[in-house]
CSV table of C-alpha atoms in Angstrom, one decimal:
chain,number,residue,atom,x,y,z
A,737,MET,CA,13.5,14.4,-9.2
A,738,ARG,CA,17.2,14.0,-9.7
A,739,SER,CA,16.6,10.8,-11.7
A,740,VAL,CA,14.1,12.7,-13.9
A,741,ARG,CA,16.6,15.4,-14.5
A,742,SER,CA,19.3,12.8,-15.4
A,743,TRP,CA,16.9,11.0,-17.8
A,744,ALA,CA,15.8,14.2,-19.5
A,745,ALA,CA,19.4,15.2,-20.1
A,746,GLN,CA,20.2,11.9,-21.7
A,747,ALA,CA,17.0,11.3,-23.6
A,748,LEU,CA,15.9,14.8,-24.4
A,749,GLY,CA,19.1,16.8,-24.5
A,750,SER,CA,18.4,19.0,-21.5
A,751,PRO,CA,17.9,18.3,-17.8
A,752,ARG,CA,15.1,21.0,-17.8
A,753,ALA,CA,13.2,19.5,-20.7
A,754,VAL,CA,10.6,18.2,-18.2
A,755,ALA,CA,9.3,21.0,-16.0
A,756,MET,CA,8.5,20.0,-12.5
A,757,VAL,CA,6.2,21.7,-9.9
A,758,ALA,CA,6.8,20.8,-6.2
A,759,MET,CA,4.8,21.3,-3.0
A,760,ALA,CA,6.6,22.9,-0.1
A,761,THR,CA,5.5,23.2,3.5
A,762,PRO,CA,6.7,26.0,5.9
A,763,ASP,CA,9.1,23.4,7.4
A,764,ASP,CA,10.5,22.6,3.9
A,765,MET,CA,11.0,26.3,3.4
A,766,ARG,CA,12.7,26.7,6.7
A,767,VAL,CA,15.3,24.1,6.1
A,768,ASN,CA,15.7,24.9,2.4
A,769,ALA,CA,14.7,21.4,1.4
A,770,GLU,CA,16.5,20.2,-1.7
A,771,HIS,CA,13.4,19.4,-3.7
A,772,ILE,CA,12.5,23.1,-3.7
A,773,ALA,CA,15.7,24.1,-5.5
A,774,MET,CA,15.4,21.2,-8.0
A,775,ALA,CA,11.9,22.2,-9.0
A,776,ASP,CA,11.1,24.7,-11.8
A,777,GLN,CA,8.2,26.0,-9.6
A,778,PHE,CA,7.1,25.4,-6.1
A,779,VAL,CA,3.8,26.0,-4.4
A,780,GLU,CA,3.6,26.8,-0.7
A,781,VAL,CA,1.2,24.6,1.2
A,782,PRO,CA,0.0,24.5,4.8
A,783,GLY,CA,2.2,22.9,7.5
A,784,GLY,CA,1.2,20.6,10.2
A,785,THR,CA,0.2,16.9,9.8
A,786,ASN,CA,0.3,15.5,6.3
A,787,ASN,CA,-3.5,15.6,5.9
A,788,ASN,CA,-2.9,19.4,5.5
A,789,ASN,CA,-0.4,18.9,2.7
A,790,TYR,CA,1.2,15.8,1.1
A,791,ALA,CA,-1.7,13.5,2.0
A,792,ASN,CA,-4.4,16.0,1.1
A,793,VAL,CA,-5.9,14.6,-2.2
A,794,GLU,CA,-8.1,17.6,-2.8
A,795,LEU,CA,-5.2,20.0,-2.4
A,796,ILE,CA,-2.9,18.0,-4.7
A,797,VAL,CA,-5.5,18.0,-7.4
A,798,GLN,CA,-6.2,21.7,-7.1
A,799,ILE,CA,-2.5,22.5,-7.4
A,800,ALA,CA,-2.1,20.2,-10.4
A,801,LEU,CA,-5.0,21.9,-12.1
A,802,ARG,CA,-3.7,25.4,-11.4
A,803,ALA,CA,-0.2,24.6,-12.5
A,804,GLY,CA,-1.5,22.9,-15.7
A,805,VAL,CA,0.6,19.7,-15.1
A,806,ASP,CA,0.4,16.7,-17.4
A,807,ALA,CA,1.1,14.1,-14.7
A,808,VAL,CA,1.6,13.7,-10.9
A,809,TRP,CA,4.2,11.6,-9.2
A,810,PRO,CA,3.2,11.1,-5.5
A,811,GLY,CA,6.6,10.0,-4.0
A,812,TRP,CA,6.4,7.7,-1.1
A,813,GLY,CA,4.0,7.5,1.8
A,814,HIS,CA,1.4,10.2,2.3
A,815,ALA,CA,-1.2,10.0,-0.5
A,816,SER,CA,0.9,7.7,-2.7
A,817,GLU,CA,-1.2,4.6,-1.7
A,818,ASN,CA,-4.6,6.4,-1.5
A,819,PRO,CA,-6.8,5.2,-4.5
A,820,ASP,CA,-8.7,8.5,-4.2
A,821,LEU,CA,-5.7,10.3,-5.7
A,822,PRO,CA,-5.4,8.5,-9.0
A,823,ALA,CA,-9.2,8.4,-9.3
A,824,ALA,CA,-9.4,12.2,-8.9
A,825,LEU,CA,-6.5,13.0,-11.2
A,826,THR,CA,-7.9,10.7,-13.9
A,827,HIS,CA,-11.3,12.4,-13.6
A,828,HIS,CA,-9.5,15.7,-14.5
A,829,GLY,CA,-7.5,14.2,-17.3
A,830,ILE,CA,-4.2,14.2,-15.4
A,831,ARG,CA,-2.0,11.1,-15.5
A,832,PHE,CA,-1.0,9.5,-12.2
A,833,LEU,CA,2.5,8.0,-12.2
A,834,GLY,CA,1.5,4.9,-10.3
A,835,PRO,CA,-1.2,2.1,-10.2
A,836,PRO,CA,-4.8,2.9,-11.3
A,837,ALA,CA,-7.3,3.4,-8.5
A,838,GLY,CA,-8.8,-0.1,-8.8
A,839,PRO,CA,-5.7,-2.2,-8.5
A,840,MET,CA,-4.4,0.1,-5.8
A,841,ALA,CA,-7.5,-0.3,-3.8
A,842,ALA,CA,-7.4,-4.1,-4.1
A,843,LEU,CA,-3.7,-4.5,-3.4
A,844,GLY,CA,-3.4,-1.8,-0.7
A,845,ASP,CA,-6.0,-3.6,1.4
A,846,LYS,CA,-4.9,-6.9,3.0
A,847,VAL,CA,-8.3,-8.5,2.8
A,848,GLY,CA,-8.9,-7.4,-0.8
A,849,SER,CA,-5.5,-8.5,-1.9
A,850,THR,CA,-5.8,-11.9,-0.3
A,851,LEU,CA,-9.2,-12.4,-2.0
A,852,LEU,CA,-7.6,-11.4,-5.2
A,853,ALA,CA,-4.8,-14.0,-4.7
A,854,GLN,CA,-7.4,-16.7,-4.1
A,855,ALA,CA,-9.3,-15.6,-7.2
A,856,ALA,CA,-6.1,-16.0,-9.2
A,857,ASN,CA,-5.4,-19.4,-7.7
A,858,VAL,CA,-2.3,-18.2,-5.8
A,859,PRO,CA,-1.7,-20.4,-2.7
A,860,THR,CA,-2.7,-18.6,0.5
A,861,LEU,CA,-2.5,-19.6,4.2
A,862,PRO,CA,-5.7,-20.6,5.9
A,863,TRP,CA,-7.5,-17.4,7.0
A,864,SER,CA,-10.9,-16.1,8.0
A,865,GLY,CA,-11.8,-15.6,4.3
A,866,SER,CA,-10.6,-19.0,3.0
A,867,ALA,CA,-14.1,-20.0,2.0
A,868,VAL,CA,-14.9,-16.7,0.3
A,869,ARG,CA,-14.9,-16.7,-3.5
A,870,VAL,CA,-14.8,-13.7,-5.8
A,871,SER,CA,-13.7,-13.1,-9.4
A,872,VAL,CA,-10.4,-11.6,-10.4
A,873,ASP,CA,-12.2,-8.8,-12.3
A,874,GLU,CA,-14.1,-7.7,-9.2
A,875,CYS,CA,-11.0,-7.7,-7.1
A,876,ALA,CA,-8.7,-5.9,-9.6
A,877,GLY,CA,-11.4,-3.4,-10.3
A,878,GLY,CA,-11.7,-2.5,-6.6
A,879,VAL,CA,-15.4,-3.4,-6.6
A,880,ILE,CA,-15.6,-6.4,-4.3
A,881,PRO,CA,-19.3,-6.7,-3.2
A,882,PRO,CA,-19.5,-5.4,0.4
A,883,SER,CA,-21.3,-8.6,1.6
A,884,THR,CA,-18.5,-10.8,0.1
A,885,TYR,CA,-15.8,-8.6,1.6
A,886,SER,CA,-17.5,-8.7,5.0
A,887,ALA,CA,-17.7,-12.5,4.9
A,888,ALA,CA,-13.9,-12.6,5.0
A,889,CYS,CA,-13.7,-10.3,8.1
A,890,ILE,CA,-14.3,-10.5,11.8
A,891,PRO,CA,-17.0,-8.1,13.2
A,892,LEU,CA,-15.3,-5.3,15.1
A,893,ASP,CA,-17.6,-5.6,18.0
A,894,ASP,CA,-17.6,-9.4,18.4
A,895,VAL,CA,-14.5,-10.8,20.1
A,896,GLU,CA,-16.1,-14.2,20.4
A,897,ALA,CA,-16.4,-14.3,16.6
A,898,ALA,CA,-12.6,-13.7,16.5
A,899,VAL,CA,-12.1,-16.6,18.9
A,900,GLU,CA,-14.2,-18.8,16.8
A,901,ALA,CA,-12.3,-17.8,13.6
A,902,CYS,CA,-9.0,-18.5,15.2
A,903,GLN,CA,-10.1,-21.9,16.5
A,904,LYS,CA,-11.2,-22.9,13.0
A,905,ILE,CA,-7.9,-21.8,11.5
A,906,GLY,CA,-5.8,-23.4,14.3
A,907,TYR,CA,-3.4,-21.7,16.6
A,908,PRO,CA,-0.9,-19.9,16.3
A,909,VAL,CA,-2.7,-17.2,14.4
A,910,MET,CA,-2.1,-13.6,13.4
A,911,LEU,CA,-4.9,-11.1,14.0
A,912,LYS,CA,-4.5,-8.3,11.5
A,913,ALA,CA,-6.1,-4.9,10.6
A,914,SER,CA,-6.6,-4.9,6.9
A,915,TRP,CA,-5.4,-1.3,6.6
A,916,GLY,CA,-2.6,-1.7,9.1
A,917,GLY,CA,1.1,-1.3,8.4
A,918,GLY,CA,4.4,-0.4,10.0
A,919,GLY,CA,3.8,-2.9,12.8
A,920,LYS,CA,0.4,-1.4,13.7
A,921,GLY,CA,-2.7,-3.5,13.9
A,922,ILE,CA,-1.1,-6.9,14.1
A,923,ARG,CA,-0.8,-9.4,16.9
A,924,LYS,CA,0.2,-13.1,17.3
A,925,VAL,CA,-2.2,-15.2,19.3
A,926,SER,CA,-1.8,-18.7,20.6
A,927,SER,CA,-4.9,-19.2,22.6
A,928,ASP,CA,-8.5,-18.1,23.1
A,929,ASP,CA,-7.6,-16.0,26.1
A,930,GLU,CA,-4.9,-14.2,24.0
A,931,VAL,CA,-7.5,-13.4,21.3
A,932,ARG,CA,-9.8,-11.8,23.9
A,933,ALA,CA,-6.9,-9.9,25.4
A,934,VAL,CA,-5.5,-8.3,22.2
A,935,PHE,CA,-8.6,-8.0,19.9
A,936,LYS,CA,-9.5,-4.5,20.9
A,937,GLN,CA,-5.8,-3.4,20.7
A,938,VAL,CA,-5.6,-4.6,17.1
A,939,ALA,CA,-8.8,-2.7,16.2
A,940,GLY,CA,-7.8,0.4,18.2
A,941,GLU,CA,-4.4,0.8,16.5
A,942,VAL,CA,-6.0,1.3,13.1
A,943,PRO,CA,-9.5,2.8,13.8
A,944,GLY,CA,-12.2,1.7,11.4
A,945,SER,CA,-10.1,-0.9,9.7
A,946,PRO,CA,-11.7,-4.4,9.0
A,947,ILE,CA,-10.1,-7.2,11.0
A,948,PHE,CA,-9.2,-10.6,9.8
A,949,ALA,CA,-7.3,-13.7,11.1
A,950,MET,CA,-4.6,-15.7,9.3
A,951,LYS,CA,-2.6,-18.8,10.1
A,952,LEU,CA,0.9,-17.9,11.4
A,953,ALA,CA,3.7,-19.1,9.0
A,954,PRO,CA,6.5,-20.1,11.4
A,955,ALA,CA,10.2,-20.0,10.3
A,956,SER,CA,9.2,-18.0,7.2
A,957,ARG,CA,10.9,-15.2,5.3
A,958,HIS,CA,9.4,-12.0,3.9
A,959,LEU,CA,10.3,-12.0,0.2
A,960,GLU,CA,9.1,-9.5,-2.4
A,961,VAL,CA,9.3,-9.1,-6.2
A,962,GLN,CA,8.5,-5.6,-7.5
A,963,LEU,CA,6.9,-5.2,-10.9
A,964,LEU,CA,6.8,-2.2,-13.1
A,965,CYS,CA,3.9,-1.9,-15.6
A,966,ASP,CA,2.9,0.8,-18.1
A,967,MET,CA,-0.4,1.8,-19.8
A,968,HIS,CA,0.5,-0.3,-22.9
A,969,GLY,CA,0.6,-3.6,-21.0
A,970,ASN,CA,4.4,-3.9,-20.8
A,971,VAL,CA,5.6,-5.5,-17.6
A,972,ALA,CA,9.1,-5.7,-16.2
A,973,SER,CA,10.4,-7.2,-13.0
A,974,LEU,CA,12.6,-4.9,-10.9
A,975,TYR,CA,14.0,-8.1,-9.2
A,976,SER,CA,13.6,-9.4,-5.7
A,977,ARG,CA,14.3,-8.3,-2.2
A,978,ASP,CA,14.4,-9.9,1.3
A,979,CYS,CA,12.5,-7.9,3.9
A,980,SER,CA,12.8,-10.4,6.7
A,981,VAL,CA,14.9,-8.2,9.1
A,982,GLN,CA,12.0,-6.6,11.1
A,983,ARG,CA,11.3,-5.2,14.5
A,984,ARG,CA,7.8,-5.8,15.9
A,985,HIS,CA,6.6,-6.7,12.4
A,986,GLN,CA,8.0,-3.5,10.9
A,987,LYS,CA,10.6,-3.8,8.1
A,988,ILE,CA,14.0,-2.3,9.0
A,989,ILE,CA,16.2,-3.4,6.2
A,990,GLU,CA,15.4,-4.6,2.6
A,991,GLU,CA,18.2,-6.5,0.9
A,992,GLY,CA,18.3,-7.6,-2.7
A,993,PRO,CA,18.5,-9.7,-4.6
A,994,VAL,CA,16.9,-12.6,-2.7
A,995,THR,CA,19.4,-15.4,-1.8
A,996,ALA,CA,17.1,-17.4,0.5
A,997,ALA,CA,15.0,-18.9,-2.4
A,998,PRO,CA,15.7,-20.4,-5.8
A,999,GLU,CA,16.2,-17.7,-8.5
A,1000,ASP,CA,13.3,-18.9,-10.6
A,1001,SER,CA,11.0,-18.6,-7.6
A,1002,ALA,CA,12.0,-15.0,-6.8
A,1003,SER,CA,12.2,-13.4,-10.2
């Protein structure tokens, strides 16, 4: 919000040229959260877990409609990576300041994003969906045929299918929940017995998520390049970052720019 105020002052002559409506929970009110004071208007929302407030797509859309906003910026976490939010806002003629629902659905899902990478001829590690083929348009549009998607996954109730997939890939292997993140739903396995021991744990940490297996890349680094795109087709790189400092597969520090790879590979 502060950056929007700064931009509005420079580009439009007044920091209040863009009116902002914010949501505020009882906890936000209690601590006098800074975003409340920075907003032109705030709407009180229920407290408790985020499905009652910041992750509640229906609530966000209702508030946006009542307030008559032109666009919604979701911030980080909560509903920011839920494709239902941009889909619902677009349905009501409200812009979502983020990816459209289709690309968000494809890239926010590990199986879908890996299928998209394969479709675009991006090199991928051997995994349970290596033999699965799908078009770029299907992936980017978020409409991968269910039978095609399932062919890349391991049945949730079949640990022996997981063992077979890992044997085919070759140990060591990472078992992953497609919807996992933050260190949840991911385990390294080096034998059939380890697969049998952790398969239910992986599935249980992210209930309902598809499970897949992928070859472990030893002595590797986690490097990212962030891209910013607009509705007119303009694309800009926001440069690279190294996210290799992790604890239990959860990123702790992100450093940029990347120094562990050639500049032309990380830009």
